[in-house]
Amino acid sequence: MKKYLIIATVATLFSGVTLFGVESKTVEKVYQKECGSCHMAYQPQFLPQRSWSKMMKKLDNHFDVDASLDANDNKTILVYLTSNAGDVKASTKHFSKMSNSITSNETPLRISQTPYFLREHRGIPKRFIEQKEVKSLANCTACHTTANQGSYSERAIKIPNYGRWED
Amino acid sequence: MKKVLTVLGLMVTLGFSAPIDGYMQSLANEAKKADPSFKGFDAVSGKQIFTSEHIGKKGQNISCASCHTNDLKQAGKNTFTAKVIDPLSPKANKERLSDVKNVEKWLKRNFNDVYKREGTVVEKGDVLTYIKNY
């Protein structure tokens, strides 16, 4: 019997270790889970801190959808978004240009309406955007095959029912 | 030693009784308190709640099935964003109904999205009964 108790204790200890391992990644995971279940979990660098702060205050009406969270998860995600926002941490050429295109007197909530985004997507026929595989410009991964990794290079673009896009 | 085994046994039993059952029981208790003639939740009403269309929060005619489809064992697709939604039936997706906090969150959100108000305890119990037994 003692043997079983020892096994049980060791098993408990190991599960504890695993739990702590998960703990260090929780913030990213909470973001992926809570924001990524309805749409792509957009990289925080897309918008400045002030935009994320404003957005997280009114999740009960998030673009006419109820995306409300409990206070703890809201706080966790807000900290994650603001500490990785475009005005504090633009790591690639695209994200820098995105961030620089937003004037300081504006607090955009829609990434797809920021000046750099609009410039990059002008000239794309409406039918490519409105088709059922895409639905709207908010669906990055529909065409940007590496969007989840934060890469929006032109080489990785593949528009459904069309193919590669070069402008 | 017998005591240890009893305690271990109790822990195993508690660990295996699903949290969702406790949550649904608490909804039933609340329903019974409000209406002593309450007999229990009804999957048929749950199906009606799930499949009927209403002018939702976005001003469009939608139902729960607009995103989750009418076959809860199949994956659905968010009708606004095209994001794939894993099957809702716990028989097809063991993650479903496994986390009460998550269940409460989605009930609140999705009732608001489809009905523009939160669900009543009876409605929530009915629709959970429908999903659970699908």
Tab-separated table of C-alpha atoms in Angstrom:
chain	number	residue	atom	x	y	z
A	1	MET	CA	0.000	0.000	0.000
A	2	LYS	CA	2.871	2.310	0.878
A	3	LYS	CA	4.169	1.812	-2.639
A	4	TYR	CA	0.888	3.037	-4.129
A	5	LEU	CA	0.885	6.088	-1.929
A	6	ILE	CA	4.413	6.913	-3.068
A	7	ILE	CA	3.389	6.500	-6.701
A	8	ALA	CA	0.373	8.714	-6.108
A	9	THR	CA	2.535	11.368	-4.447
A	10	VAL	CA	5.092	11.317	-7.255
A	11	ALA	CA	2.327	11.531	-9.860
A	12	THR	CA	0.839	14.518	-8.069
A	13	LEU	CA	4.229	16.232	-7.958
A	14	PHE	CA	4.715	15.718	-11.681
A	15	SER	CA	1.303	17.054	-12.562
A	16	GLY	CA	2.221	20.075	-10.413
A	17	VAL	CA	5.362	20.621	-12.451
A	18	THR	CA	3.398	20.473	-15.693
A	19	LEU	CA	0.913	22.948	-14.337
A	20	PHE	CA	3.673	25.435	-13.558
A	21	GLY	CA	5.083	24.962	-17.048
A	22	VAL	CA	1.707	25.913	-18.526
A	23	GLU	CA	1.440	28.853	-16.149
A	24	SER	CA	4.289	30.724	-17.868
A	25	LYS	CA	2.492	30.602	-21.211
A	26	THR	CA	-0.971	31.384	-19.894
A	27	VAL	CA	-1.209	34.983	-21.058
A	28	GLU	CA	-0.635	34.115	-24.699
A	29	LYS	CA	-2.972	31.139	-24.291
A	30	VAL	CA	-5.742	33.202	-22.707
A	31	TYR	CA	-5.471	35.658	-25.593
A	32	GLN	CA	-5.587	32.895	-28.203
A	33	LYS	CA	-8.513	31.206	-26.509
A	34	GLU	CA	-10.635	34.230	-25.702
A	35	CYS	CA	-10.036	36.378	-28.771
A	36	GLY	CA	-9.114	33.678	-31.248
A	37	SER	CA	-12.319	31.669	-30.977
A	38	CYS	CA	-14.353	34.092	-33.097
A	39	HIS	CA	-11.667	35.588	-35.314
A	40	MET	CA	-7.944	35.395	-35.842
A	41	ALA	CA	-6.048	36.477	-32.725
A	42	TYR	CA	-4.640	39.608	-34.351
A	43	GLN	CA	-1.091	40.505	-33.369
A	44	PRO	CA	-1.251	43.280	-30.720
A	45	GLN	CA	1.160	45.296	-32.870
A	46	PHE	CA	-1.642	46.122	-35.278
A	47	LEU	CA	-2.991	48.866	-33.023
A	48	PRO	CA	-1.621	51.385	-30.509
A	49	GLN	CA	-2.116	51.018	-26.749
A	50	ARG	CA	-4.935	53.563	-26.639
A	51	SER	CA	-6.954	51.526	-29.165
A	52	TRP	CA	-6.673	48.319	-27.156
A	53	SER	CA	-7.601	50.124	-23.938
A	54	LYS	CA	-10.701	51.534	-25.571
A	55	MET	CA	-11.657	48.215	-27.135
A	56	MET	CA	-11.305	46.185	-23.953
A	57	LYS	CA	-13.630	48.586	-22.122
A	58	LYS	CA	-16.632	47.753	-24.240
A	59	LEU	CA	-16.442	44.070	-25.060
A	60	ASP	CA	-20.151	43.623	-24.361
A	61	ASN	CA	-20.619	45.454	-27.643
A	62	HIS	CA	-17.638	44.412	-29.738
A	63	PHE	CA	-18.570	45.421	-33.293
A	64	ASP	CA	-22.191	44.523	-32.448
A	65	VAL	CA	-21.269	41.174	-30.911
A	66	ASP	CA	-21.176	40.317	-27.199
A	67	ALA	CA	-17.571	39.359	-26.474
A	68	SER	CA	-17.671	40.087	-22.746
A	69	LEU	CA	-15.101	38.510	-20.445
A	70	ASP	CA	-14.798	38.236	-16.700
A	71	ALA	CA	-12.758	40.977	-15.027
A	72	ASN	CA	-9.656	38.810	-14.516
A	73	ASP	CA	-9.385	37.607	-18.093
A	74	ASN	CA	-10.104	41.098	-19.367
A	75	LYS	CA	-7.225	42.483	-17.291
A	76	THR	CA	-4.836	39.723	-18.381
A	77	ILE	CA	-5.589	40.337	-22.042
A	78	LEU	CA	-5.461	44.122	-21.729
A	79	VAL	CA	-1.982	43.922	-20.195
A	80	TYR	CA	-0.850	41.561	-22.952
A	81	LEU	CA	-2.250	43.801	-25.702
A	82	THR	CA	-0.930	47.088	-24.333
A	83	SER	CA	2.541	45.750	-23.568
A	84	ASN	CA	2.864	44.435	-27.132
A	85	ALA	CA	1.020	47.244	-28.943
A	86	GLY	CA	2.265	48.793	-32.180
A	87	ASP	CA	3.339	52.071	-30.579
A	88	VAL	CA	5.628	50.278	-28.122
A	89	LYS	CA	6.751	47.199	-30.024
A	90	ALA	CA	6.554	47.272	-33.819
A	91	SER	CA	8.951	44.484	-34.760
A	92	THR	CA	8.570	44.214	-38.530
A	93	LYS	CA	8.543	46.617	-41.467
A	94	HIS	CA	4.817	46.085	-41.962
A	95	PHE	CA	3.926	46.707	-38.343
A	96	SER	CA	6.109	49.850	-38.222
A	97	LYS	CA	4.419	51.249	-41.306
A	98	MET	CA	1.038	50.361	-39.858
A	99	SER	CA	1.845	52.078	-36.603
A	100	ASN	CA	3.312	55.171	-38.280
A	101	SER	CA	0.237	55.573	-40.472
A	102	ILE	CA	-2.000	56.124	-37.449
A	103	THR	CA	-2.047	59.766	-36.389
A	104	SER	CA	-1.785	60.507	-32.677
A	105	ASN	CA	-5.201	62.181	-32.541
A	106	GLU	CA	-6.926	58.988	-33.701
A	107	THR	CA	-7.897	55.880	-31.748
A	108	PRO	CA	-8.845	53.336	-34.403
A	109	LEU	CA	-10.719	50.191	-33.389
A	110	ARG	CA	-10.876	48.532	-36.787
A	111	ILE	CA	-7.460	47.416	-38.027
A	112	SER	CA	-8.948	47.249	-41.522
A	113	GLN	CA	-9.624	50.996	-41.504
A	114	THR	CA	-6.154	52.203	-40.618
A	115	PRO	CA	-4.429	54.170	-43.421
A	116	TYR	CA	-1.607	51.709	-44.105
A	117	PHE	CA	-3.994	48.759	-44.150
A	118	LEU	CA	-6.319	50.534	-46.582
A	119	ARG	CA	-3.403	51.455	-48.827
A	120	GLU	CA	-2.128	47.885	-48.919
A	121	HIS	CA	-5.559	46.460	-49.729
A	122	ARG	CA	-6.755	48.982	-52.304
A	123	GLY	CA	-7.259	47.490	-55.714
A	124	ILE	CA	-8.412	44.128	-54.424
A	125	PRO	CA	-11.705	43.371	-56.186
A	126	LYS	CA	-14.741	43.275	-53.919
A	127	ARG	CA	-15.687	39.811	-55.093
A	128	PHE	CA	-12.491	38.359	-53.606
A	129	ILE	CA	-13.293	39.913	-50.249
A	130	GLU	CA	-17.004	39.150	-50.127
A	131	GLN	CA	-16.759	35.521	-51.217
A	132	LYS	CA	-17.805	33.020	-48.544
A	133	GLU	CA	-14.271	31.793	-47.862
A	134	VAL	CA	-13.200	35.322	-46.891
A	135	LYS	CA	-16.298	37.331	-45.850
A	136	SER	CA	-14.420	40.498	-44.921
A	137	LEU	CA	-11.007	42.120	-44.730
A	138	ALA	CA	-10.915	41.129	-41.049
A	139	ASN	CA	-10.264	37.523	-42.055
A	140	CYS	CA	-6.484	37.806	-42.524
A	141	THR	CA	-5.764	34.086	-42.644
A	142	ALA	CA	-8.105	33.529	-45.596
A	143	CYS	CA	-5.462	34.986	-47.931
A	144	HIS	CA	-2.342	35.565	-45.813
A	145	THR	CA	-1.277	31.974	-45.282
A	146	THR	CA	1.277	32.898	-42.603
A	147	ALA	CA	-0.805	35.518	-40.774
A	148	ASN	CA	-0.979	33.460	-37.592
A	149	GLN	CA	2.808	33.685	-37.385
A	150	GLY	CA	2.669	37.463	-37.815
A	151	SER	CA	4.038	37.365	-41.363
A	152	TYR	CA	2.132	39.227	-44.080
A	153	SER	CA	4.687	39.027	-46.880
A	154	GLU	CA	3.395	39.227	-50.428
A	155	ARG	CA	4.876	35.839	-51.276
A	156	ALA	CA	2.606	34.143	-48.736
A	157	ILE	CA	-0.616	35.569	-50.187
A	158	LYS	CA	-3.025	33.114	-51.753
A	159	ILE	CA	-6.532	34.385	-52.452
A	160	PRO	CA	-9.211	31.651	-52.425
A	161	ASN	CA	-10.525	30.827	-55.920
A	162	TYR	CA	-7.874	33.069	-57.447
A	163	GLY	CA	-4.339	32.317	-56.320
A	164	ARG	CA	-1.276	34.444	-55.794
A	165	TRP	CA	-1.566	38.204	-55.643
A	166	GLU	CA	1.080	40.559	-56.973
A	167	ASP	CA	0.645	44.287	-57.284
B	1	MET	CA	-5.422	2.582	5.907
B	2	LYS	CA	-9.122	1.991	5.370
B	3	LYS	CA	-9.652	5.667	6.062
B	4	VAL	CA	-7.073	6.607	3.419
B	5	LEU	CA	-8.829	4.416	0.880
B	6	THR	CA	-12.192	5.955	1.730
B	7	VAL	CA	-10.798	9.452	1.280
B	8	LEU	CA	-9.131	8.455	-1.998
B	9	GLY	CA	-12.370	6.854	-3.147
B	10	LEU	CA	-14.319	9.985	-2.344
B	11	MET	CA	-11.803	12.131	-4.223
B	12	VAL	CA	-12.089	9.916	-7.282
B	13	THR	CA	-15.887	10.048	-7.142
B	14	LEU	CA	-15.931	13.819	-6.817
B	15	GLY	CA	-13.365	14.114	-9.601
B	16	PHE	CA	-15.516	12.064	-11.951
B	17	SER	CA	-18.873	13.738	-11.394
B	18	ALA	CA	-18.989	16.299	-14.196
B	19	PRO	CA	-19.054	19.976	-13.131
B	20	ILE	CA	-21.684	20.690	-15.795
B	21	ASP	CA	-24.144	18.442	-13.933
B	22	GLY	CA	-23.665	20.533	-10.804
B	23	TYR	CA	-24.240	23.704	-12.811
B	24	MET	CA	-27.392	22.343	-14.456
B	25	GLN	CA	-28.647	21.162	-11.064
B	26	SER	CA	-28.195	24.676	-9.687
B	27	LEU	CA	-30.167	26.060	-12.652
B	28	ALA	CA	-32.903	23.500	-11.931
B	29	ASN	CA	-32.974	24.485	-8.246
B	30	GLU	CA	-33.360	28.120	-9.211
B	31	ALA	CA	-36.138	27.281	-11.674
B	32	LYS	CA	-37.958	25.230	-9.060
B	33	LYS	CA	-37.664	28.058	-6.546
B	34	ALA	CA	-39.180	30.540	-8.970
B	35	ASP	CA	-41.880	28.128	-10.124
B	36	PRO	CA	-42.777	25.170	-7.853
B	37	SER	CA	-44.528	23.425	-10.772
B	38	PHE	CA	-41.199	23.218	-12.687
B	39	LYS	CA	-40.705	19.576	-13.698
B	40	GLY	CA	-37.259	19.603	-15.274
B	41	PHE	CA	-35.500	20.803	-18.411
B	42	ASP	CA	-36.752	19.931	-21.849
B	43	ALA	CA	-34.532	19.142	-24.831
B	44	VAL	CA	-37.390	19.835	-27.274
B	45	SER	CA	-37.685	23.429	-26.019
B	46	GLY	CA	-33.898	23.553	-26.111
B	47	LYS	CA	-33.926	22.638	-29.785
B	48	GLN	CA	-36.515	25.350	-30.444
B	49	ILE	CA	-34.327	27.916	-28.655
B	50	PHE	CA	-31.320	26.760	-30.641
B	51	THR	CA	-32.830	26.651	-34.110
B	52	SER	CA	-35.378	29.499	-34.142
B	53	GLU	CA	-34.351	32.732	-35.854
B	54	HIS	CA	-34.470	36.171	-34.272
B	55	ILE	CA	-33.292	39.646	-35.155
B	56	GLY	CA	-29.990	39.584	-33.339
B	57	LYS	CA	-27.578	42.139	-31.967
B	58	LYS	CA	-26.246	42.917	-35.436
B	59	GLY	CA	-29.759	43.611	-36.717
B	60	GLN	CA	-29.802	40.478	-38.851
B	61	ASN	CA	-32.012	37.413	-38.685
B	62	ILE	CA	-29.958	34.700	-36.984
B	63	SER	CA	-30.200	31.620	-34.782
B	64	CYS	CA	-27.634	29.639	-32.815
B	65	ALA	CA	-27.592	27.264	-35.782
B	66	SER	CA	-26.480	30.077	-38.118
B	67	CYS	CA	-22.961	29.502	-36.776
B	68	HIS	CA	-23.153	26.080	-35.123
B	69	THR	CA	-25.262	24.490	-37.930
B	70	ASN	CA	-28.218	22.184	-37.305
B	71	ASP	CA	-25.936	19.179	-36.840
B	72	LEU	CA	-24.166	19.656	-33.532
B	73	LYS	CA	-21.779	16.822	-34.237
B	74	GLN	CA	-20.342	18.732	-37.199
B	75	ALA	CA	-18.005	21.708	-37.106
B	76	GLY	CA	-19.709	25.063	-37.619
B	77	LYS	CA	-18.549	28.372	-39.029
B	78	ASN	CA	-18.955	31.857	-37.596
B	79	THR	CA	-21.375	33.462	-40.028
B	80	PHE	CA	-19.754	36.899	-39.652
B	81	THR	CA	-16.050	36.023	-39.616
B	82	ALA	CA	-15.907	32.612	-41.356
B	83	LYS	CA	-13.876	31.206	-38.440
B	84	VAL	CA	-14.390	27.466	-37.993
B	85	ILE	CA	-16.150	26.430	-34.770
B	86	ASP	CA	-15.507	22.982	-33.313
B	87	PRO	CA	-18.571	20.724	-32.888
B	88	LEU	CA	-20.841	21.662	-29.986
B	89	SER	CA	-21.969	18.167	-29.049
B	90	PRO	CA	-19.927	16.680	-26.183
B	91	LYS	CA	-20.295	13.344	-27.944
B	92	ALA	CA	-18.321	14.689	-30.883
B	93	ASN	CA	-16.025	17.014	-28.938
B	94	LYS	CA	-15.120	16.077	-25.368
B	95	GLU	CA	-14.019	19.625	-24.537
B	96	ARG	CA	-17.629	20.792	-24.757
B	97	LEU	CA	-19.522	21.396	-21.504
B	98	SER	CA	-16.356	20.463	-19.599
B	99	ASP	CA	-15.724	23.926	-18.162
B	100	VAL	CA	-18.628	25.674	-16.447
B	101	LYS	CA	-17.027	29.120	-16.575
B	102	ASN	CA	-16.705	28.766	-20.331
B	103	VAL	CA	-20.283	27.515	-20.676
B	104	GLU	CA	-21.658	30.470	-18.706
B	105	LYS	CA	-19.598	32.906	-20.750
B	106	TRP	CA	-20.877	31.601	-24.075
B	107	LEU	CA	-24.503	31.337	-22.934
B	108	LYS	CA	-24.431	34.993	-21.915
B	109	ARG	CA	-22.718	36.129	-25.105
B	110	ASN	CA	-24.731	34.061	-27.541
B	111	PHE	CA	-28.146	34.754	-25.996
B	112	ASN	CA	-27.280	38.436	-26.327
B	113	ASP	CA	-26.122	37.941	-29.915
B	114	VAL	CA	-29.242	36.054	-31.019
B	115	TYR	CA	-31.968	37.208	-28.582
B	116	LYS	CA	-30.556	40.612	-27.571
B	117	ARG	CA	-31.048	39.626	-23.930
B	118	GLU	CA	-29.651	37.046	-21.536
B	119	GLY	CA	-31.323	33.648	-21.288
B	120	THR	CA	-33.570	32.755	-18.349
B	121	VAL	CA	-32.550	29.853	-16.091
B	122	VAL	CA	-35.118	27.614	-17.789
B	123	GLU	CA	-33.935	28.584	-21.276
B	124	LYS	CA	-30.320	27.976	-20.341
B	125	GLY	CA	-31.162	24.592	-18.811
B	126	ASP	CA	-33.275	23.589	-21.812
B	127	VAL	CA	-30.645	24.482	-24.377
B	128	LEU	CA	-27.888	22.770	-22.352
B	129	THR	CA	-30.057	19.660	-22.117
B	130	TYR	CA	-30.484	19.739	-25.896
B	131	ILE	CA	-26.744	20.117	-26.499
B	132	LYS	CA	-25.751	17.537	-23.897
B	133	ASN	CA	-28.009	14.835	-25.298
B	134	TYR	CA	-27.535	15.619	-28.974
